[in-house]
Amino acid sequence: METKIVTTDNIIEAGEIIRRGGLVAFPTETVYGLGADAMNEEAAAKIYAAKGRPSDNPLIVHISDIEQVDLVARDVSEDAWKIMNYFWPGPLTVILNKREEVPHGTTGGLDTVAVRMPSHPAARALIRESDRVIAAPSANTSGRPSPTTAQHVWEDMKGKIPMIIDGGAVGIGIESTIVDMTGEEPMILRPGYITKAMLEEVLGTVQVDPAVSGRTMKKDVVAKAPGMKYRHYAPKGKLTLVEGPEEQVIDQINQMAWEKTRQGYRVGVIATDETLSRYYVGVRRSIGSRKNSDTIATHLYSILRFCDEFELDYIYSESFFEDGLGNAIMNRMLKAAGYHLISL
Ligand code: AMP
Ligand code: MG
């Protein structure tokens, strides 16, 4: 199949593809999505095929207007409406009870449905133009870092889908926060740009799924968001995170990087703007500034992809603060590292 990369001026043609049951990759404010008609089981199946995604890993349904919640969900709680009204359009996905009409092929067999209203104008325009609600996971091959540019999507999807809408680099760079609103208490299933504190301002107490909190892999805990149980975001080389006092972290990384370089391996170092100049071996890159965690989120996935482009065997990275957005960043980094963390 020939894959076209088009500008955001081609929404009409893109909408037509979605209506006919085809796939279109499109920009959102979080990462690029791979979209299909959410109510069409065969269309949704194409997403799984293109990504190589396990069929029990459900898709997020994207809507352009809050009234569309009623098309896909039932028995929506007051609190759920509250956060949807407050945070939408934006990087928050809400788990609700699904309506009969939503095929299990979209929800990975679950009776709940994940819903999000993105703020990106091209995403909203595509949903409106297609006159459908659009199921869209991240537009990467399963297991690879999520795409934050149309180029990333092209690397993974060329020849597999008819169209990629290029809306430039995304703003946020990590996936939406997922909060389950079907239980007794709101529960965060995946940390993201909307933090626990932000949700608690609107809802009072919010729980965090034990599978996504903390810094160790919990062997006996099954993640409630099926997608979180898979190894994700991983570069092909071995990524190790190092945390502790800055001086010691830098020394330790320099030492390990030197050791592996001497053994003949290709080595990478992920530093920050503040520390980059203090590393001296391997391919060195800054992921962003510690003074502004938004910059780190924005660059995270392109740095992980870059590790593969350079065919790095070993990658050493500094760790990040775990408050606010830092929590979502460390969650993704730990997964990418297979929870390999050295604490000094
Ligand atoms: P992605 O869009 O690729 O970031 O993947 C969507 C994420 O949402 C995956 O981690 C899914 O497991 C999660 N998800 C989607 N639907 C549900 C649901 N009904 N219940 C729990 N998690 C869900
Ligand atoms: Mg994904």
Coordinates of C-alpha atoms and ligand atoms in Angstrom, one line a residue:
M1 CA 0.0 0.0 0.0
E2 CA 1.2 3.5 -0.8
T3 CA 1.3 5.8 2.2
K4 CA 0.7 9.5 1.6
I5 CA 2.0 12.2 4.0
V6 CA -0.4 15.2 3.6
T7 CA -0.8 18.5 5.3
T8 CA -3.7 19.5 7.6
D9 CA -5.4 21.0 4.5
N10 CA -6.4 17.5 3.4
I11 CA -8.9 16.7 6.2
I12 CA -11.8 16.1 3.7
E13 CA -10.0 13.2 2.0
A14 CA -8.9 11.9 5.4
G15 CA -12.5 11.9 6.7
E16 CA -13.5 10.0 3.6
I17 CA -10.9 7.3 4.4
I18 CA -12.2 6.9 8.0
R19 CA -15.8 6.7 6.8
R20 CA -14.9 3.9 4.4
G21 CA -13.3 1.9 7.2
G22 CA -9.6 2.8 6.5
L23 CA -6.8 4.1 8.7
V24 CA -5.4 7.6 9.0
A25 CA -2.6 8.7 11.3
F26 CA -3.1 12.2 12.7
P27 CA -1.5 14.6 15.2
T28 CA -2.9 15.2 18.7
E29 CA -1.5 17.3 21.5
T30 CA -0.1 14.2 23.2
V31 CA 1.4 11.9 20.5
Y32 CA 0.4 10.9 17.0
G33 CA -2.7 8.6 16.8
L34 CA -3.6 5.9 14.4
G35 CA -7.3 6.4 13.8
A36 CA -10.2 4.2 12.5
D37 CA -14.0 4.3 12.9
A38 CA -14.5 3.2 16.5
M39 CA -17.9 1.7 15.8
N40 CA -16.7 -0.5 12.9
E41 CA -15.1 -3.7 14.2
E42 CA -13.4 -4.4 10.9
A43 CA -11.8 -1.0 10.8
A44 CA -10.6 -1.3 14.4
A45 CA -9.1 -4.7 13.5
K46 CA -6.9 -2.9 10.9
I47 CA -5.3 -0.8 13.7
Y48 CA -4.2 -4.0 15.6
A49 CA -2.8 -5.4 12.3
A50 CA -0.9 -2.3 11.4
K51 CA 0.6 -1.9 14.9
G52 CA 1.1 -5.6 15.6
R53 CA -0.8 -4.8 18.8
P54 CA -2.0 -7.6 21.1
S55 CA -5.8 -7.9 20.7
D56 CA -6.6 -7.6 24.4
N57 CA -5.1 -4.1 24.5
P58 CA -8.1 -1.7 24.0
L59 CA -8.2 1.5 22.0
I60 CA -9.0 5.0 23.1
V61 CA -12.1 6.5 21.4
H62 CA -11.6 10.1 20.4
I63 CA -14.5 12.5 20.2
S64 CA -14.8 16.1 19.1
D65 CA -17.8 17.3 21.2
I66 CA -18.7 16.3 24.7
E67 CA -22.2 15.3 23.6
Q68 CA -20.7 12.3 21.8
V69 CA -19.9 10.7 25.2
D70 CA -23.5 9.5 25.1
L71 CA -22.9 7.7 21.8
V72 CA -20.3 5.3 23.4
A73 CA -20.9 5.4 27.2
R74 CA -23.8 4.8 29.6
D75 CA -24.3 5.4 33.4
V76 CA -21.8 8.2 33.4
S77 CA -21.3 9.4 37.0
E78 CA -21.5 13.1 38.1
D79 CA -17.8 13.0 38.9
A80 CA -16.9 11.7 35.5
W81 CA -18.9 14.6 33.9
K82 CA -17.1 17.0 36.2
I83 CA -13.6 16.1 35.1
M84 CA -14.6 15.8 31.4
N85 CA -16.1 19.3 31.5
Y86 CA -13.1 20.6 33.4
F87 CA -10.2 19.0 31.5
W88 CA -11.6 18.6 28.0
P89 CA -10.5 19.2 25.4
G90 CA -7.2 18.0 26.6
P91 CA -4.8 15.1 27.6
L92 CA -7.2 13.2 29.8
T93 CA -8.7 9.8 29.0
V94 CA -11.7 8.7 31.0
I95 CA -12.8 5.0 31.4
L96 CA -16.6 4.7 31.3
N97 CA -19.1 1.9 31.0
K98 CA -19.5 1.1 27.3
R99 CA -22.7 1.1 25.3
E100 CA -23.8 -2.0 23.6
E101 CA -23.1 -0.4 20.2
V102 CA -19.3 -0.1 20.8
P103 CA -17.8 -3.3 19.5
H104 CA -15.6 -5.4 21.7
G105 CA -13.1 -5.3 18.9
T106 CA -12.5 -1.6 19.9
T107 CA -12.5 -2.2 23.7
G108 CA -10.2 -5.3 23.7
G109 CA -13.2 -7.4 24.9
L110 CA -13.9 -5.1 27.9
D111 CA -17.3 -3.8 28.9
T112 CA -15.7 -0.4 29.6
V113 CA -14.6 2.2 27.0
A114 CA -11.8 4.7 27.1
V115 CA -12.9 8.2 25.9
R116 CA -10.9 11.4 25.2
M117 CA -11.6 14.7 23.5
P118 CA -8.3 16.0 22.1
S119 CA -7.5 19.7 21.9
H120 CA -5.4 19.5 18.7
P121 CA -7.3 21.4 16.0
A122 CA -6.4 18.8 13.2
A123 CA -7.6 15.9 15.4
R124 CA -10.9 17.7 16.2
A125 CA -11.4 18.6 12.5
L126 CA -10.8 15.0 11.4
I127 CA -13.3 13.6 13.9
R128 CA -15.9 16.2 12.8
E129 CA -15.3 15.8 9.1
S130 CA -15.4 12.0 9.3
D131 CA -18.7 12.2 11.1
R132 CA -17.5 9.3 13.3
V133 CA -16.0 8.7 16.7
I134 CA -12.4 7.6 16.1
A135 CA -10.6 4.8 17.9
A136 CA -6.9 5.7 18.0
P137 CA -4.0 4.3 19.9
S138 CA -0.5 5.8 19.4
A139 CA 0.6 5.4 15.8
N140 CA 3.8 3.4 16.5
T141 CA 4.6 -0.2 16.0
S142 CA 3.6 -2.0 19.2
G143 CA 6.6 -1.9 21.6
R144 CA 8.3 1.0 20.0
P145 CA 8.4 4.6 21.5
S146 CA 5.2 6.6 20.7
P147 CA 5.5 8.9 17.7
T148 CA 5.8 12.6 18.3
T149 CA 6.4 13.6 14.7
A150 CA 4.9 12.5 11.3
Q151 CA 8.4 11.2 10.5
H152 CA 8.2 8.8 13.4
V153 CA 4.9 7.6 12.1
W154 CA 6.3 7.1 8.7
E155 CA 9.2 5.0 10.1
D156 CA 6.7 2.6 11.6
M157 CA 3.7 2.7 9.3
K158 CA 4.9 3.2 5.8
G159 CA 3.3 0.8 3.4
K160 CA 0.8 -0.2 6.0
I161 CA -1.7 2.7 6.0
P162 CA -3.0 5.0 3.3
M163 CA -2.5 8.4 4.9
I164 CA -0.5 10.3 7.5
I165 CA -1.6 13.9 8.4
D166 CA 1.6 15.9 9.2
G167 CA 0.8 18.5 11.8
G168 CA 4.4 19.1 12.9
A169 CA 5.9 18.0 16.2
V170 CA 3.3 17.5 19.0
G171 CA 3.1 19.8 22.0
I172 CA 3.1 17.5 25.0
G173 CA 5.0 14.4 23.9
I174 CA 3.7 11.8 26.3
E175 CA 0.4 10.0 26.2
S176 CA -2.8 11.1 28.0
T177 CA -3.5 10.5 31.7
I178 CA -6.0 7.6 32.0
V179 CA -8.5 7.7 34.9
D180 CA -11.0 5.0 35.6
M181 CA -14.4 6.5 36.6
T182 CA -16.3 3.2 36.7
G183 CA -15.3 2.1 40.2
E184 CA -16.0 3.3 43.8
E185 CA -13.2 5.8 43.6
P186 CA -11.5 7.5 40.7
M187 CA -8.3 5.6 39.9
I188 CA -5.4 6.7 37.7
L189 CA -4.4 3.8 35.4
R190 CA -1.7 5.7 33.5
P191 CA 0.1 8.9 34.7
G192 CA 0.3 11.7 32.1
Y193 CA 0.2 15.5 31.7
I194 CA -2.9 15.9 33.9
T195 CA -1.4 15.0 37.3
K196 CA -3.0 13.4 40.4
A197 CA -2.9 16.8 42.1
M198 CA -4.8 18.4 39.3
L199 CA -7.5 15.7 39.3
E200 CA -7.8 15.9 43.1
E201 CA -8.5 19.7 42.9
V202 CA -11.7 18.8 41.1
L203 CA -12.6 15.4 42.6
G204 CA -11.1 15.2 46.1
T205 CA -9.2 12.0 46.7
V206 CA -7.9 10.0 43.7
Q207 CA -6.2 6.6 43.8
V208 CA -3.3 5.4 41.7
D209 CA -3.3 1.9 40.3
P210 CA -0.5 0.1 42.3
A211 CA 0.9 -1.3 39.0
V212 CA 1.9 2.2 37.8
S213 CA 3.1 3.8 41.0
G214 CA 6.6 3.4 42.4
R215 CA 9.8 2.5 40.7
T216 CA 10.0 -1.2 40.8
M217 CA 8.3 -3.8 38.7
K218 CA 5.6 -5.3 40.8
K219 CA 5.5 -9.0 39.8
D220 CA 2.1 -9.9 41.3
V221 CA 0.2 -6.8 40.4
V222 CA -1.7 -6.8 37.1
A223 CA -2.1 -3.4 35.6
K224 CA -5.7 -2.3 35.2
A225 CA -5.0 -0.6 31.8
P226 CA -4.2 -3.7 29.8
G227 CA -1.6 -1.7 27.7
M228 CA 0.5 -1.0 30.8
K229 CA 1.5 -4.6 31.3
Y230 CA 3.4 -4.8 28.0
R231 CA 7.0 -3.8 27.7
H232 CA 6.8 -0.4 26.0
Y233 CA 8.7 2.4 24.6
A234 CA 11.8 0.3 24.7
P235 CA 14.9 1.2 22.6
K236 CA 16.7 -1.9 21.2
G237 CA 19.8 -1.3 23.4
K238 CA 19.9 -1.7 27.1
L239 CA 18.8 1.4 29.0
T240 CA 19.9 2.0 32.6
L241 CA 18.6 4.8 34.8
V242 CA 20.8 6.3 37.5
E243 CA 19.5 8.3 40.4
G244 CA 21.1 10.0 43.4
P245 CA 23.1 13.2 44.1
E246 CA 24.0 14.9 40.9
E247 CA 27.8 14.6 41.2
Q248 CA 27.6 10.9 42.0
V249 CA 25.2 10.2 39.1
I250 CA 27.5 11.9 36.6
D251 CA 30.5 10.0 37.9
Q252 CA 28.7 6.7 37.8
I253 CA 27.4 7.2 34.3
N254 CA 30.8 8.4 33.0
Q255 CA 32.4 5.3 34.5
M256 CA 29.9 2.8 33.1
A257 CA 29.9 4.5 29.7
W258 CA 33.7 4.4 29.6
E259 CA 33.7 0.7 30.7
K260 CA 31.3 -0.4 27.9
T261 CA 33.1 1.8 25.3
R262 CA 36.4 0.2 26.1
Q263 CA 34.7 -3.2 25.6
G264 CA 33.8 -2.1 22.1
Y265 CA 30.1 -1.3 22.5
R266 CA 28.3 1.7 21.1
V267 CA 27.2 3.8 24.1
G268 CA 24.8 6.6 24.6
V269 CA 24.3 9.1 27.5
I270 CA 21.0 10.9 28.2
A271 CA 21.7 14.0 30.1
T272 CA 19.9 17.4 30.7
D273 CA 20.8 20.9 29.5
E274 CA 22.3 21.5 32.9
T275 CA 24.6 18.5 32.9
L276 CA 25.4 17.7 29.3
S277 CA 28.8 19.2 29.2
R278 CA 30.0 17.1 32.1
Y279 CA 29.9 13.8 30.2
Y280 CA 32.8 12.8 28.0
V281 CA 32.2 9.4 26.4
G282 CA 29.7 8.0 24.0
V283 CA 26.9 9.7 22.0
R284 CA 25.6 12.4 24.4
R285 CA 22.2 14.1 24.2
S286 CA 20.2 16.4 26.4
I287 CA 16.6 15.4 26.9
G288 CA 15.6 18.9 28.1
S289 CA 16.0 21.2 31.0
R290 CA 15.5 20.3 34.6
K291 CA 14.0 23.8 35.1
N292 CA 11.1 22.9 32.8
S293 CA 9.8 19.3 32.8
D294 CA 7.6 20.1 29.8
T295 CA 10.8 20.2 27.6
I296 CA 11.7 16.7 28.9
A297 CA 8.3 15.2 28.1
T298 CA 8.5 16.8 24.6
H299 CA 11.9 15.1 23.8
L300 CA 11.5 11.8 25.6
Y301 CA 10.3 9.6 22.7
S302 CA 12.5 11.2 20.0
I303 CA 15.5 10.5 22.2
L304 CA 14.5 6.9 22.7
R305 CA 14.1 6.5 18.9
F306 CA 17.4 8.2 18.4
C307 CA 19.0 5.4 20.5
D308 CA 17.9 2.9 17.8
E309 CA 19.0 5.1 14.9
F310 CA 22.5 5.2 16.3
E311 CA 22.3 1.5 17.1
L312 CA 23.4 2.1 20.6
D313 CA 24.1 -1.1 22.7
Y314 CA 24.1 0.6 26.1
I315 CA 22.3 3.8 27.1
Y316 CA 22.7 5.5 30.5
S317 CA 20.3 8.1 31.6
E318 CA 19.9 10.5 34.5
S319 CA 16.6 10.1 36.4
F320 CA 13.9 12.7 36.9
F321 CA 12.0 14.2 39.7
E322 CA 8.8 12.3 40.4
D323 CA 6.4 15.1 41.3
G324 CA 3.8 16.3 38.9
L325 CA 4.7 15.7 35.2
G326 CA 8.0 14.1 36.4
N327 CA 5.9 11.2 37.6
A328 CA 4.7 10.5 34.1
I329 CA 8.2 11.0 32.7
M330 CA 9.7 8.5 35.1
N331 CA 6.9 6.1 34.5
R332 CA 7.8 6.0 30.8
M333 CA 11.5 6.0 31.4
L334 CA 11.3 3.1 33.9
K335 CA 9.3 1.0 31.4
A336 CA 11.7 1.8 28.6
A337 CA 14.5 0.7 31.0
G338 CA 12.7 -2.5 31.9
Y339 CA 12.8 -1.0 35.5
H340 CA 16.6 -1.1 35.5
L341 CA 17.4 1.6 37.9
I342 CA 20.6 2.2 39.9
S343 CA 20.1 4.2 43.1
L344 CA 23.2 5.9 44.6
Ligands
AMP1 P1 -2.4 4.1 23.5 O1 -3.5 4.9 22.9 O2 -1.5 3.3 22.6 O3 -1.6 4.9 24.5 O4 -3.1 2.9 24.4 C1 -4.3 3.1 25.0 C2 -4.2 2.8 26.5 O5 -5.5 2.9 27.1 C3 -3.7 1.4 26.7 O6 -2.8 1.3 27.8 C4 -5.0 0.7 27.1 O7 -4.7 -0.5 28.0 C5 -5.8 1.7 27.8 N1 -7.2 1.5 27.8 C6 -8.0 1.6 26.7 N2 -9.3 1.2 27.0 C7 -9.3 0.9 28.3 C8 -10.3 0.4 29.2 N3 -11.5 0.2 28.8 N4 -9.9 0.1 30.5 C9 -8.6 0.3 30.9 N5 -7.6 0.7 30.1 C10 -8.0 1.0 28.8
MG2 MG 0.7 3.3 22.8

